[in-house]
XYZ file of C-alpha atoms in Angstrom:
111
model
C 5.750 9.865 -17.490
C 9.547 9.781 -17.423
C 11.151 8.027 -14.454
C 13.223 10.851 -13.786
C 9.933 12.869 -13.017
C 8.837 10.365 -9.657
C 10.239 10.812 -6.502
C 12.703 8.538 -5.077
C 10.781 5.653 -3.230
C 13.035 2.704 -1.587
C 13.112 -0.101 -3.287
C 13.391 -4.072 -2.530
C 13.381 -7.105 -4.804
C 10.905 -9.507 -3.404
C 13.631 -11.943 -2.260
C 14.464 -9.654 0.587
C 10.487 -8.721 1.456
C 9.990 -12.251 1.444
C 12.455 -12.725 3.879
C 12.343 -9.815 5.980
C 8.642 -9.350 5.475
C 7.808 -8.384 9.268
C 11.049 -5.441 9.969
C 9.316 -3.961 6.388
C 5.887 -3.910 7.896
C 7.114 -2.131 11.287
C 9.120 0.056 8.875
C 6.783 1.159 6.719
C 4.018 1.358 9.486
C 6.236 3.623 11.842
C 7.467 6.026 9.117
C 4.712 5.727 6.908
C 7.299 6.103 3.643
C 6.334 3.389 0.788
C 8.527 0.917 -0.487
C 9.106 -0.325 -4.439
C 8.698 -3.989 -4.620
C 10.669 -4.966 -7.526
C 11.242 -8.428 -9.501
C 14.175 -8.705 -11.400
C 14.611 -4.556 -11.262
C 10.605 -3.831 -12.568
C 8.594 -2.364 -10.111
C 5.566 -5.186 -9.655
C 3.783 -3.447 -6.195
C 3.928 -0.687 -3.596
C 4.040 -0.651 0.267
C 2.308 2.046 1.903
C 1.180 2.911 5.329
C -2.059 2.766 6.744
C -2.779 6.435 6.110
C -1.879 6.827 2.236
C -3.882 3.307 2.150
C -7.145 4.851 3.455
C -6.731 7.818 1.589
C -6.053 5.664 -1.746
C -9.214 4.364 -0.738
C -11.647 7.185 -0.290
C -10.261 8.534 -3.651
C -11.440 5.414 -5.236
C -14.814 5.461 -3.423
C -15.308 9.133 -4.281
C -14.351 8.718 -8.034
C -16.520 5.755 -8.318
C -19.273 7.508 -6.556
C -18.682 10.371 -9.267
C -18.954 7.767 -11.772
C -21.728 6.257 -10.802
C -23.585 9.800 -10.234
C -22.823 10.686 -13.884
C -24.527 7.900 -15.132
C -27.161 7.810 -13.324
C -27.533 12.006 -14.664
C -27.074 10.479 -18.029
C -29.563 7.827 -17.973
C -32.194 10.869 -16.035
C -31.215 12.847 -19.117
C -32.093 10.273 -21.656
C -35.466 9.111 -20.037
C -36.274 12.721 -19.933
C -35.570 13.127 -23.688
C -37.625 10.066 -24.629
C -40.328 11.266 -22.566
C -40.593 14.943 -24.065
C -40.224 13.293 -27.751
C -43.301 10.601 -26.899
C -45.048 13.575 -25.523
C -44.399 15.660 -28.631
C -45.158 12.520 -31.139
C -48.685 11.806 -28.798
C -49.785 15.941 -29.482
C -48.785 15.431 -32.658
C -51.571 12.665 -33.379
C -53.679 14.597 -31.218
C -53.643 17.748 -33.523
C -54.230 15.087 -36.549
C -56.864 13.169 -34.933
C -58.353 17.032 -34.028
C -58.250 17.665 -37.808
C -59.964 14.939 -39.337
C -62.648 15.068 -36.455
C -63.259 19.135 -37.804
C -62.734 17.754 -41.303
C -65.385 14.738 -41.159
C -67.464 17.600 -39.269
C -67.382 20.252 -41.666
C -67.678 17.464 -44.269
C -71.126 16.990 -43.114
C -72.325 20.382 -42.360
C -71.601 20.844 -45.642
C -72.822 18.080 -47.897
């Protein structure tokens, strides 16, 4: 994404957060607007308020969640799959078995 798409976020080199660590806390904790820690002008990490924080949070619990439901579908999709072909595969030896028990039956009526 193009930097001229993000919205403007205030941004400090990590000298000054280092050494005005605390007024950035009770900045960013009052107003709850982040701040762009940079390092030599690249953005390295974000300062966010409490709220965006917990909400950051729930969005990763509820994707990983997701996730983790998906695969867990998956893997009830497969076992499912394996079952109905083992199921198939056992009929299958049933209906042979079945025909060379008539066979060996008829064989002998017969003969």
């Amino acid at each position: 994404m193009p930097q001229t798409d993000l919205p403007p976020v205030h941004e400090i080199p990590v000298t000054a957060l280092r050494d005005h660590l605390a007024e950035y806390l009770y900045q960013v904790g009052r107003s709850g607007k982040p701040v762009l820690i940079t390092r030599m002008g690249h953005p390295m990490a974000g300062l966010v308020g409490i709220a965006e924080t917990r909400a950051l949070w729930h969005v990763t619990q509820t994707r990983e969640g997701y996730v983790e439901w998906q695969a867990m579908r998956r893997l009830d999709k497969d076992r499912d799959l394996r079952l109905a072909l083992l199921r198939e595969r056992e009929a299958e030896q049933r209906r042979a078995y079945e025909q060379s028990r008539l066979a060996r039956s008829h064989s002998r009526n017969t003969g």
